[in-house]
GROMACS .gro file of C-alpha atoms in nm:
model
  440
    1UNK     CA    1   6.811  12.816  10.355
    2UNK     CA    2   6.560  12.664  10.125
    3UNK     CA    3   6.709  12.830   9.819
    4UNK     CA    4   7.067  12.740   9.891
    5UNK     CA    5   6.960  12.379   9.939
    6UNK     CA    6   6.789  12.447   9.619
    7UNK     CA    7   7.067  12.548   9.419
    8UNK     CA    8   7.272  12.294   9.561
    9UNK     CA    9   7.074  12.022   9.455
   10UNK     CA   10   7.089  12.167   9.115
   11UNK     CA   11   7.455  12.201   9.101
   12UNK     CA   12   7.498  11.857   9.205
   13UNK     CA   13   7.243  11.727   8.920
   14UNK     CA   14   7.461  11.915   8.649
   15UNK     CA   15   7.724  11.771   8.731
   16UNK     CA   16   7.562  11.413   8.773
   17UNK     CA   17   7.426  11.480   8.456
   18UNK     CA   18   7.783  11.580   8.291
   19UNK     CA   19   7.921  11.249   8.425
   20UNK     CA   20   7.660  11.110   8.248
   21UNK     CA   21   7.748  11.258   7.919
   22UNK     CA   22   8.108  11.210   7.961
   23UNK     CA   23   8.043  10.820   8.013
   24UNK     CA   24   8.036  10.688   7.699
   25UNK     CA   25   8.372  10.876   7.620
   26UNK     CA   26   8.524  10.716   7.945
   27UNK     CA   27   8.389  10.374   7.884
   28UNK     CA   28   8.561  10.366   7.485
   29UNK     CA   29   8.887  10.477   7.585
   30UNK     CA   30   8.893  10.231   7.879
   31UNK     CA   31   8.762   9.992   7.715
   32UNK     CA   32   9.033  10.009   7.454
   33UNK     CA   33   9.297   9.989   7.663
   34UNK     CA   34   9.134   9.682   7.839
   35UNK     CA   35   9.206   9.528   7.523
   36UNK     CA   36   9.501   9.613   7.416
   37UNK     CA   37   9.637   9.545   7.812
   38UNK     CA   38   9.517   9.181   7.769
   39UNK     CA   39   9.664   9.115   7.473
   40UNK     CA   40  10.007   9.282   7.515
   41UNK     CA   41  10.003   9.250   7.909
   42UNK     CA   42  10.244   9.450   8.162
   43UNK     CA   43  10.537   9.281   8.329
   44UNK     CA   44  10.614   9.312   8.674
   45UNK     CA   45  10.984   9.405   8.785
   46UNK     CA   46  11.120   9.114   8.986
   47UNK     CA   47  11.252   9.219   9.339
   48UNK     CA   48  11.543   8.974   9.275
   49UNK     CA   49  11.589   8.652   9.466
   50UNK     CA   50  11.755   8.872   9.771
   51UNK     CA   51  11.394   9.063   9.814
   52UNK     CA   52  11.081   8.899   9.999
   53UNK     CA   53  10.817   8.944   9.810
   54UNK     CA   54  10.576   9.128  10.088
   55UNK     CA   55  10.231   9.166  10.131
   56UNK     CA   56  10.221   9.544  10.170
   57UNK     CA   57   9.859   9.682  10.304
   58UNK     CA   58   9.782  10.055  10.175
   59UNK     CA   59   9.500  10.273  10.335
   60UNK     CA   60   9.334  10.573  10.222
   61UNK     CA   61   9.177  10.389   9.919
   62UNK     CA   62   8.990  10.644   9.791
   63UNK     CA   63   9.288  10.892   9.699
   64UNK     CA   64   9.463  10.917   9.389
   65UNK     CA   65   9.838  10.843   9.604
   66UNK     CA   66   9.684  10.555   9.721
   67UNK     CA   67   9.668  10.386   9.421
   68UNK     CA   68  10.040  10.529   9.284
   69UNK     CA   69  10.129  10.381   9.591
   70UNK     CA   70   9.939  10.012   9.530
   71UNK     CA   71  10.093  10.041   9.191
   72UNK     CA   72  10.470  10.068   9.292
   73UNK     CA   73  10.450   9.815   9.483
   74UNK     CA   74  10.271   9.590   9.270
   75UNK     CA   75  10.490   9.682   8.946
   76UNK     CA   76  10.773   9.544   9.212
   77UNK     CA   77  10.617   9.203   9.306
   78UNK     CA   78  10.445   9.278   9.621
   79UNK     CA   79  10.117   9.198   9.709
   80UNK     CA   80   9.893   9.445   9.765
   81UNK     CA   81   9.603   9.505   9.997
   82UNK     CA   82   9.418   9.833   9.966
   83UNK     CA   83   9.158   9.931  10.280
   84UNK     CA   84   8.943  10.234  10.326
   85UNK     CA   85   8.653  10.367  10.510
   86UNK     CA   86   8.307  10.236  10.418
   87UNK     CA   87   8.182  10.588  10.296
   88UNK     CA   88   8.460  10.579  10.050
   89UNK     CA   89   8.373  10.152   9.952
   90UNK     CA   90   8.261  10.245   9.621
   91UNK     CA   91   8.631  10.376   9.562
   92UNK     CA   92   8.732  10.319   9.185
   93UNK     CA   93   9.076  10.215   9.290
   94UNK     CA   94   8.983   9.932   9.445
   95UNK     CA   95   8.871   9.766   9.088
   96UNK     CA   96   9.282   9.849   8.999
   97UNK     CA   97   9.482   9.512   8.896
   98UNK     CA   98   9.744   9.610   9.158
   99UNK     CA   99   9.514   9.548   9.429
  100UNK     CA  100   9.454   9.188   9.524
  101UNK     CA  101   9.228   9.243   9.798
  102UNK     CA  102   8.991   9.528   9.935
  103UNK     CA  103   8.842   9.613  10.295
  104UNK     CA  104   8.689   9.829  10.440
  105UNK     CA  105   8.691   9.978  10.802
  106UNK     CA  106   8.527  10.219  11.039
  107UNK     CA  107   8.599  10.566  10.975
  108UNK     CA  108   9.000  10.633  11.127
  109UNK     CA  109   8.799  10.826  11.388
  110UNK     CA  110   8.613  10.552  11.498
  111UNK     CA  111   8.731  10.319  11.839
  112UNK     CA  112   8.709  10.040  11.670
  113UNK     CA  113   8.975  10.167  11.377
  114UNK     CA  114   9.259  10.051  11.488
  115UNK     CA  115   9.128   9.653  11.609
  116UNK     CA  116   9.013   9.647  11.228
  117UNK     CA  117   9.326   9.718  11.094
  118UNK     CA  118   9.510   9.423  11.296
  119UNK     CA  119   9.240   9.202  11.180
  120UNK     CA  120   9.310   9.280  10.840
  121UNK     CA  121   9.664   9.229  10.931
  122UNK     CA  122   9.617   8.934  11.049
  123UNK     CA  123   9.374   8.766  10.838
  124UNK     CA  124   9.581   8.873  10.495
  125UNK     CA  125   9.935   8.800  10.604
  126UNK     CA  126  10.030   9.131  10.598
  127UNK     CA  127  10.417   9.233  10.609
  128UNK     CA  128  10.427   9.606  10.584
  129UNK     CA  129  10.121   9.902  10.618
  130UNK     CA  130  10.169  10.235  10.487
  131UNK     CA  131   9.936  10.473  10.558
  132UNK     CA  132   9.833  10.728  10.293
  133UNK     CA  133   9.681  10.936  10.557
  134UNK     CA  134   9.404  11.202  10.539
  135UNK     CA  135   9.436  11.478  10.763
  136UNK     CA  136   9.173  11.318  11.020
  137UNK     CA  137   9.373  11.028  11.052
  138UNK     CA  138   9.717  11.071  11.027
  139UNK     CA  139   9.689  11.088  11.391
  140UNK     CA  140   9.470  10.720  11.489
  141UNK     CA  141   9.696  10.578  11.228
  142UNK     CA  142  10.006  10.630  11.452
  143UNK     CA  143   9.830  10.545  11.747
  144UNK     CA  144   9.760  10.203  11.547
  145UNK     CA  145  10.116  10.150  11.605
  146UNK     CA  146  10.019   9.960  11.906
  147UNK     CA  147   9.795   9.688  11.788
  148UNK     CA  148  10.025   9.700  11.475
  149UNK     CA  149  10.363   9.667  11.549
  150UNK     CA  150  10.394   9.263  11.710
  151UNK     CA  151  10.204   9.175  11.365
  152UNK     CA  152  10.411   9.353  11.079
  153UNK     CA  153  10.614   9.689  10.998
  154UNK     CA  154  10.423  10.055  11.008
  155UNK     CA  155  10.585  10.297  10.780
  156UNK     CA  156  10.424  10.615  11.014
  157UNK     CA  157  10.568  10.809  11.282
  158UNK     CA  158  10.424  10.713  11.614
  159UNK     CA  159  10.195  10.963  11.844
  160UNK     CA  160  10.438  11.232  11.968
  161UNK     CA  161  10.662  11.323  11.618
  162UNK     CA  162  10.271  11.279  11.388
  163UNK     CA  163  10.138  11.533  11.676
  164UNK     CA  164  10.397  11.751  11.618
  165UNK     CA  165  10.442  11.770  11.267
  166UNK     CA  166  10.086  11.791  11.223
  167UNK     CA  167  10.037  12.071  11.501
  168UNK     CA  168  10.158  12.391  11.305
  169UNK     CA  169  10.259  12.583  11.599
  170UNK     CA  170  10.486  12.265  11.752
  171UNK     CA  171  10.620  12.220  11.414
  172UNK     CA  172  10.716  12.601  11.351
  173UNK     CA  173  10.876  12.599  11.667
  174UNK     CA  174  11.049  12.298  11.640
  175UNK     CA  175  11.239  12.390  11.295
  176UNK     CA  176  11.287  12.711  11.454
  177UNK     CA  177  11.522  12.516  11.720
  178UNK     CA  178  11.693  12.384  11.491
  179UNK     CA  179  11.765  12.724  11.303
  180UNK     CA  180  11.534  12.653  10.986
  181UNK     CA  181  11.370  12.917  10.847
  182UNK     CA  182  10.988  12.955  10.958
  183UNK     CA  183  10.827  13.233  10.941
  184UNK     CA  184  10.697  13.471  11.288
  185UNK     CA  185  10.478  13.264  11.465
  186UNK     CA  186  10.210  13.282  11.777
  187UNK     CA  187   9.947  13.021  11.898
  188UNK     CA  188   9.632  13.178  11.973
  189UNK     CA  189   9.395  13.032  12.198
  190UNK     CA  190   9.176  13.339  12.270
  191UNK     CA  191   9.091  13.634  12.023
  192UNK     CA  192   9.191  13.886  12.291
  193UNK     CA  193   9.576  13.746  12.187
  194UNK     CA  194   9.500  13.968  11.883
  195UNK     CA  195   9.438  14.305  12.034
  196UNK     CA  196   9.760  14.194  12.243
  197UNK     CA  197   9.984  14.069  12.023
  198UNK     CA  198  10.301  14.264  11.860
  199UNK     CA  199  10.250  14.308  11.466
  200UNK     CA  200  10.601  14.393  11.331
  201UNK     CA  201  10.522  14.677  11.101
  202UNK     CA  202  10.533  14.686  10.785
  203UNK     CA  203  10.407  14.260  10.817
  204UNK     CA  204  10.079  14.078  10.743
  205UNK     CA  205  10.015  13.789  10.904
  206UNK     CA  206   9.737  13.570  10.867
  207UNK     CA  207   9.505  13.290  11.070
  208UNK     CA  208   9.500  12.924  11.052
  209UNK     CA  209   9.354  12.691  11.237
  210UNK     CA  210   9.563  12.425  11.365
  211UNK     CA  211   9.271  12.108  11.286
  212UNK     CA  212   9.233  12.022  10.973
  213UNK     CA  213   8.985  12.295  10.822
  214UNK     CA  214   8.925  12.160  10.431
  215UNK     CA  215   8.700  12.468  10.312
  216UNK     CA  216   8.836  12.770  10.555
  217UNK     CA  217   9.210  12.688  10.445
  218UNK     CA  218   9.123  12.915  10.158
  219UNK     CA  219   9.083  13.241  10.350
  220UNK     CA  220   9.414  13.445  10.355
  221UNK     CA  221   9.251  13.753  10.546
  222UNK     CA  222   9.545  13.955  10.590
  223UNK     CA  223   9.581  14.150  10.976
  224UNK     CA  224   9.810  14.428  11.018
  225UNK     CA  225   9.920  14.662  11.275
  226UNK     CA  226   9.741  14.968  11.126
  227UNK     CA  227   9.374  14.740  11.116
  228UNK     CA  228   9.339  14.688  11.463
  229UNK     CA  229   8.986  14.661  11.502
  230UNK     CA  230   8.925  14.463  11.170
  231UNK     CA  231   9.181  14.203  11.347
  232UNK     CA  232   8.956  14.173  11.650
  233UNK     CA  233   8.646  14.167  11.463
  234UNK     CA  234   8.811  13.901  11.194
  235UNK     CA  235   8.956  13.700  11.508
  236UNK     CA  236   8.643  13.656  11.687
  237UNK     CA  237   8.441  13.551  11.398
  238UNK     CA  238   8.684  13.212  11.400
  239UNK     CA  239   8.598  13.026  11.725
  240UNK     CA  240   8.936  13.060  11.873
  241UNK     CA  241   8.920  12.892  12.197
  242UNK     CA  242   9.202  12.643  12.382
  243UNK     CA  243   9.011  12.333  12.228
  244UNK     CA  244   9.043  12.510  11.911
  245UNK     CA  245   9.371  12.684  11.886
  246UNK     CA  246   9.507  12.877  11.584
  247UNK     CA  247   9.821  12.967  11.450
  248UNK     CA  248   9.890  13.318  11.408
  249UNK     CA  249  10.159  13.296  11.107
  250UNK     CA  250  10.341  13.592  10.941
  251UNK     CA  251  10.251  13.616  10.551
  252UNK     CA  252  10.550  13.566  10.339
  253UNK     CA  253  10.519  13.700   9.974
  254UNK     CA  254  10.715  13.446   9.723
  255UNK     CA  255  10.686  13.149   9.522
  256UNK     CA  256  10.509  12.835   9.715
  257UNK     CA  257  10.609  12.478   9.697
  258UNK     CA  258  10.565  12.150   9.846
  259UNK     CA  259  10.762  11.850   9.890
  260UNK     CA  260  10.710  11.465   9.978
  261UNK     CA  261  10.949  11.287  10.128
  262UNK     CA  262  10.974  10.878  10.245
  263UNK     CA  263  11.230  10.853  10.568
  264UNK     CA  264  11.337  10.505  10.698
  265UNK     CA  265  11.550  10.613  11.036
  266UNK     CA  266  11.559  10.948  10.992
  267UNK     CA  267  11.716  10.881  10.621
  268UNK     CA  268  11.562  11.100  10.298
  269UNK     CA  269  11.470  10.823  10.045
  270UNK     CA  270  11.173  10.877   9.796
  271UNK     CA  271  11.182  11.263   9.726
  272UNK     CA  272  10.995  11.515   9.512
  273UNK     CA  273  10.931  11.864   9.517
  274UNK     CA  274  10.742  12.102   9.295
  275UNK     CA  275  10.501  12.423   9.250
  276UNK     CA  276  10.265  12.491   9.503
  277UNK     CA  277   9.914  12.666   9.542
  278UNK     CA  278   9.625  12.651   9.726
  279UNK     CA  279   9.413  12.377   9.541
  280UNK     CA  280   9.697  12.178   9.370
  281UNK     CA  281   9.637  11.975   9.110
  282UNK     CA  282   9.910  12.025   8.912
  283UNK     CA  283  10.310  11.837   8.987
  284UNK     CA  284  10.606  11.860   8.810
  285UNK     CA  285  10.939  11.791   8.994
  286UNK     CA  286  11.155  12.091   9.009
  287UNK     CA  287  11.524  12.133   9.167
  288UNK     CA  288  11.543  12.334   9.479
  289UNK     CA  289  11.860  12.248   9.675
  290UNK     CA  290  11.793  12.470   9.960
  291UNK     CA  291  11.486  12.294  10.007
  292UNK     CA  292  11.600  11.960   9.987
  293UNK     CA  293  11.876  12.055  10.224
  294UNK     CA  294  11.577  12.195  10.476
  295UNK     CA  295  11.424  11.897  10.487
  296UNK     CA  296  11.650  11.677  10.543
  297UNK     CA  297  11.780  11.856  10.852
  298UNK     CA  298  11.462  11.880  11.001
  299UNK     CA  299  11.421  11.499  10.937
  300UNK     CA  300  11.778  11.348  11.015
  301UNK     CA  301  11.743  11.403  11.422
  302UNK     CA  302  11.370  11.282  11.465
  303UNK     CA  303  11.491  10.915  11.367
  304UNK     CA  304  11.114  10.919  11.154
  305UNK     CA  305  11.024  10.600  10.968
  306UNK     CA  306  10.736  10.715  10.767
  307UNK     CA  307  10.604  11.030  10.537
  308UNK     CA  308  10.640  11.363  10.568
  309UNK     CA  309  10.500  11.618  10.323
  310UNK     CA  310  10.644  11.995  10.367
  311UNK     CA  311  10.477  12.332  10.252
  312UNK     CA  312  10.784  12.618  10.156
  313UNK     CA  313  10.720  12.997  10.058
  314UNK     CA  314  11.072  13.087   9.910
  315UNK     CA  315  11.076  13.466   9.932
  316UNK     CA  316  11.194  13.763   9.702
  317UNK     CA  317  11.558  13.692   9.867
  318UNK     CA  318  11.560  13.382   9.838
  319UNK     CA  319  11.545  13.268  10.166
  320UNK     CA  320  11.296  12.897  10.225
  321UNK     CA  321  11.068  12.905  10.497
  322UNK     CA  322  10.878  12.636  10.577
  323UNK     CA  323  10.490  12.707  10.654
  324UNK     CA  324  10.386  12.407  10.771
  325UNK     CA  325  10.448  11.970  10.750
  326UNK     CA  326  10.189  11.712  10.702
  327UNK     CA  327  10.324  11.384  10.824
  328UNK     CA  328  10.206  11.225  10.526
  329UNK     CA  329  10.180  11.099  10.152
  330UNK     CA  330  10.135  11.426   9.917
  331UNK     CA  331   9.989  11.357   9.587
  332UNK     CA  332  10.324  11.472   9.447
  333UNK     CA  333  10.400  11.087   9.491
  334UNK     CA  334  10.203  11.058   9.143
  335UNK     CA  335  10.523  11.175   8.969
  336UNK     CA  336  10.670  10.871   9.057
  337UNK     CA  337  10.407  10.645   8.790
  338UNK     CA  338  10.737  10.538   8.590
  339UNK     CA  339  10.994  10.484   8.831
  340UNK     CA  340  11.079  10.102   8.934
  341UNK     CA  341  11.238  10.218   9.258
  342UNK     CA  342  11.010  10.314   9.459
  343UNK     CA  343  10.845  10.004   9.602
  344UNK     CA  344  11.251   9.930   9.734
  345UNK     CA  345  11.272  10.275   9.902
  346UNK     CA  346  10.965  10.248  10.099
  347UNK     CA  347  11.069   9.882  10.223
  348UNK     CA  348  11.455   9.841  10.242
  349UNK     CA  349  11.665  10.028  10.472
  350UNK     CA  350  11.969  10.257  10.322
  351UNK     CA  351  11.811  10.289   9.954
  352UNK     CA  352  11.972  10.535   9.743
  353UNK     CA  353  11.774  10.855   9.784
  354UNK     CA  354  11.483  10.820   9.471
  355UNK     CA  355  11.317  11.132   9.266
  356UNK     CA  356  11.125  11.136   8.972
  357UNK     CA  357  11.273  11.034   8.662
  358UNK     CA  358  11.381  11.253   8.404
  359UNK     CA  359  11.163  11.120   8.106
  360UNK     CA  360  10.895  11.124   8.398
  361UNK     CA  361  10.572  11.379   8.274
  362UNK     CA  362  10.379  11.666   8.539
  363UNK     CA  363  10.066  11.497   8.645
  364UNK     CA  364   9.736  11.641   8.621
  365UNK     CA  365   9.363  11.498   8.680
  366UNK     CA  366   9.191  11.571   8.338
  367UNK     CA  367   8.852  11.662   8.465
  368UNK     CA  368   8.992  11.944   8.643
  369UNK     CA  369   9.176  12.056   8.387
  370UNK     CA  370   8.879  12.040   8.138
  371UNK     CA  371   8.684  12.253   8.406
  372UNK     CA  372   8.953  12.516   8.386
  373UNK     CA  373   8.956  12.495   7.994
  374UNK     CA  374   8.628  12.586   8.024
  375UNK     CA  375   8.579  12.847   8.299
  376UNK     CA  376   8.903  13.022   8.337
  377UNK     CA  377   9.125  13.222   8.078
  378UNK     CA  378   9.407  13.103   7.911
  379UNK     CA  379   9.273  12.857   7.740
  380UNK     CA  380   9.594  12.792   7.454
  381UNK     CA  381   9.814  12.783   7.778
  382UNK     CA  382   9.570  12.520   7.947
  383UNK     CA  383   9.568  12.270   7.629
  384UNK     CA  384   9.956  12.341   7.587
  385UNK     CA  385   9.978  12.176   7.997
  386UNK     CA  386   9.718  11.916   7.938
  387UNK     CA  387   9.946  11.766   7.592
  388UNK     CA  388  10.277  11.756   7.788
  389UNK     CA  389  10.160  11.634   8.103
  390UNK     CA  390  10.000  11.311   8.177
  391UNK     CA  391   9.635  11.170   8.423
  392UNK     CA  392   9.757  11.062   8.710
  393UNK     CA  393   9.492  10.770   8.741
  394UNK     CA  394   9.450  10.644   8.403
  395UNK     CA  395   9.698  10.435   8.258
  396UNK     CA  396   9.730  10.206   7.989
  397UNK     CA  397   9.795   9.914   8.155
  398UNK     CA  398   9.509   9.948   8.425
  399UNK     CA  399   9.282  10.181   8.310
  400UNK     CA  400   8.971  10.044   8.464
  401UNK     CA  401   8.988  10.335   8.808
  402UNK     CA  402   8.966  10.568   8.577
  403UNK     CA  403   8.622  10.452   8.433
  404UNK     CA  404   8.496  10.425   8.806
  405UNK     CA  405   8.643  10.662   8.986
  406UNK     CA  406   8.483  10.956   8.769
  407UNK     CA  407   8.112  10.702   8.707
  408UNK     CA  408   8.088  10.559   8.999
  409UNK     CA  409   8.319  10.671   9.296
  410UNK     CA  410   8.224  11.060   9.276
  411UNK     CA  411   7.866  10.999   9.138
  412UNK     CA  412   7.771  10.755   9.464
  413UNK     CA  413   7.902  11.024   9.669
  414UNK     CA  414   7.706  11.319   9.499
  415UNK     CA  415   7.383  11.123   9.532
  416UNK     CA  416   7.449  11.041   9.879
  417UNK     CA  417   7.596  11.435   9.937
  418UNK     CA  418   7.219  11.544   9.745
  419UNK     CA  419   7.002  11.282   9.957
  420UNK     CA  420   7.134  11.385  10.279
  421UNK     CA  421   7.098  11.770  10.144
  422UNK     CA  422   7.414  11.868  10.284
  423UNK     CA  423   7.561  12.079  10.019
  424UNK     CA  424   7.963  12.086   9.904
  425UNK     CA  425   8.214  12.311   9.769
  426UNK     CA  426   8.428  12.180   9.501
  427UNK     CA  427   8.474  11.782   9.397
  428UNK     CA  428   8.863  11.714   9.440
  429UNK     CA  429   8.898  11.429   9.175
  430UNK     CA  430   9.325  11.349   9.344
  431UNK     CA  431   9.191  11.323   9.703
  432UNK     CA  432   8.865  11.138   9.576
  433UNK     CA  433   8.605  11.322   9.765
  434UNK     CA  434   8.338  11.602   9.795
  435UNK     CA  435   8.502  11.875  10.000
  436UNK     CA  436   8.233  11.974  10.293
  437UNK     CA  437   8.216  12.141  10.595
  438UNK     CA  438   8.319  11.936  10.869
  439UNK     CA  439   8.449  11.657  10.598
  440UNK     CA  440   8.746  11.455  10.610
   0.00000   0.00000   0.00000
C-alpha cells in the first residue's frame, strides 16, 4: 500500500510539475488574445425585441458543456449564472466573460442541494435553470423540480422519466416496448442469476453496473455460454446485490456513437451525433438517419422537457441499438461553439430542430491530445486531427478558462487529490475532474 501511495504521489507531482512548464506557454497565448479581445471586442446576437432577455442559471460549472452552454446563451443576450459544488469552486469557467455571477452549493448529494439552488434562484432573478448534470446528480436535480418550479422554468425531466433513463435496465426495456432496437438484456441482482441465466450461443454479453461506476465502466469482460465458471467467478467479484443491481447486456460488435439531444414537450430541438468510444474526447457531427429517427421515437411519447444523451452500437447489418441514455448534457454540445441558435432552442417552444453547422470544426481538448502525441502511435495522424479540429475551451474571444482551467482548476484538485493521498486514474480535462474511485 505504501508503494502505490508512493507512486501516486509521484505521478501526481509530474504532472504538477508539467503544468508548471506548460504555464508560461498558456499564459502568452491567453494573454494575447486578452488583448486583441479588448481591442476588437465580440458582439452579442440580439434576441430581437420579441425575446426576453432571461437570466438563465447553468450548473455543473466545472465541465467543459457547462461553459458551451453559458456561452450560447450569453452570445444570445441572456444573463448568465453559473453554480457548482464547492470542491469544484476553483473551476476555470467561472473566470469566463459569459458568466456574470458564480455560486457555489453543497455537493447535488447533499440535503441541503436543492434549498440552495432556490436561493440562488431567488436571490439572482433567475428565469430558466438547466442542469448540465453529472451522473450523481442528474437525479437530485430533478427532484429540485419541487422547490424550483413556483420560482422559474427547469429544463430536466422530473423523478420518474430521469430514473428511468438513467436506470439501464428500465431504459432497455422501455425502448424495447416501443420496438427500438436494444440489445438482450437481464437485471441481475444476485450472481447466482449468472449460473442461471440463458446465454444465446454463439453471444457475449457483458456486466454493467447500473450506478454510475467512473473507473469500472472500462471493463468489457466478455461471459459466454462455454465459460461458465469464469462467469460465476467474474460475477461474484462485482458486489451484485439488490442495492446494487447490474445490467447483464448482450455485446454487440459495430461502430459506437453517441448523441445529444435538447427536447421541449417531447419535441427534438438541439441535436448532434458523432463517433463514440470509451473515453471520448474527440466530436465531430456525423449523419446517421436511423439514429436520429431512434431517438426521436423514444422521445416524442415521454412529453420530456430537458436533455437526453443516447449511446448506439450500429452493427455489421446495420441495424442501431441503443445501449444505454443519460438524461443529460453530452459534451458533444461543444460542437455547437459557432452556432447562434442554440440559446433559442433551449428556451422557446417549437424551434426549428438545430445541429451543428457546416463550417462548424470536431472539438478536441489539446492536453489530451498532446498526451496521445506523445504516448500512443500514430503520431502524423494525431497532428493531422489536432490542425483541423479546434479546443473546445479556448477561444479567442474569452480565452481566460483556458489559462485556469489547466493552472489552476486541475492543479488545486491534484494537490488536494495528493494531500488527502487518495490516488486517481486519469485527469479528464472536458468533464473537469480527477477520475477516482467512488468520485463523481
Amino acid at each position: 500500500m505504501t508503494s502505490l501511495r508512493e507512486a501516486n504521489a509521484a505521478r501526481t507531482l509530474a504532472v504538477l510539475a508539467a503544468l508548471t512548464v506548460t504555464l508560461p506557454i498558456d499564459a502568452a497565448v491567453v494573454g494575447t488574445a486578452w488583448v486583441v479581445g479588448r481591442l476588437h471586442p465580440a458582439r452579442t446576437t440580439d434576441p430581437g425585441p420579441s425575446v426576453d432577455r432571461k437570466t438563465v442559471l447553468v450548473t455543473g460549472g466545472k465541465m467543459t458543456k457547462a461553459l458551451a452552454l453559458a456561452r450560447a446563451f450569453h452570445a444570445a443576450g441572456h444573463r448568465v449564472v453559473l453554480v457548482e459544488s464547492t470542491k469544484y469552486r476553483w473551476t476555470g469557467h467561472r473566470f469566463s466573460r459569459a458568466v456574470d455571477a458564480f455560486h457555489c452549493t453543497p455537493e447535488p448529494t447533499a440535503p441541503g442541494y436543492a434549498q440552495a439552488l432556490r436561493d440562488i434562484v431567488v436571490d439572482e432573478g433567475v428565469d430558466v435553470v438547466v442542469p448540465v448534470s453529472s451522473p450523481a446528480s442528474s437525479i437530485h436535480e430533478a427532484a429540485a423540480h419541487t422547490l424550483l418550479d413556483e420560482h422559474c422554468e427547469v429544463v430536466h425531466g422530473d423523478e420518474k422519466t430521469v430514473h428511468m433513463l438513467d436506470d439501464k435496465d428500465e431504459f432497455s426495456a422501455h425502448a424495447a416496448s416501443l420496438g427500438l432496437a436494444v440489445p438482450h438484456f437481464a437485471r441481475i441482482t444476485d450472481p447466482v442469476q449468472i449460473d442461471d441465466f440463458d446465454f444465446r450461443p454463439g453471444r457475449e454479453y457483458i456486466l454493467k453496473r447500473i450506478a454510475y461506476n467512473p473507473v469500472g465502466r472500462m471493463d468489457l469482460t466478455r461471459l459466454r455460454r462455454e465459460t461458465p465458471e469464469e462467469n460465476t467467478a467474474f460475477a461474484r467479484s462485482l458486489g451484485i446485490s439488490p442495492d446494487d443491481p447490474w445490467i447483464l447486456q448482450e455485446f454487440i460488435e459495430g461502430t459506437e456513437y453517441c448523441t445529444h439531444g435538447t427536447v421541449r414537450d417531447g419535441r427534438l430541438q438541439v441535436y448532434a451525433c458523432c463517433e463514440s468510444s470509451a473515453f471520448q474526447i474527440n466530436y465531430e457531427m456525423v449523419d446517421k438517419p436511423d439514429i436520429r429517427r431512434w431517438v426521436e421515437t423514444f422521445l416524442a411519447p415521454l412529453d420530456l422537457t430537458g436533455q437526453a444523451s443516447f449511446d448506439f452500437i450500429e452493427a455489421s447489418d446495420g441495424t442501431v441499438y441503443a445501449i444505454e441514455c443519460n438524461p443529460r448534457t453530452h459534451s458533444a454540445i461543444t460542437m455547437f461553439y459557432d452556432h447562434p441558435g442554440v440559446a433559442a432552442a433551449y428556451l422557446t417552444d417549437d424551434h426549428p430542430t438545430v445541429v451543428p453547422t457546416a463550417s462548424s470544426r470536431p472539438t478536441h481538448w489539446i492536453y489530451h491530445e498532446l498526451w496521445r502525441l506523445l504516448t500512443e502511435r500514430g503520431r502524423r495522424a494525431r497532428l493531422a486531427s489536432i490542425r483541423r479540429s479546434t479546443d473546445a475551451i479556448f477561444d479567442r474571444d474569452d480565452p481566460l478558462p483556458f489559462l485556469m482551467v489547466h493552472h489552476v482548476q486541475i492543479p488545486s484538485l491534484l494537490v488536494k487529490n495528493l494531500r488527502a493521498r487518495r490516488g486517481w486514474s486519469r485527469i479528464d480535462f472536458n468533464i473537469g475532474k480527477l477520475v477516482e474511485n467512488g468520485g463523481d
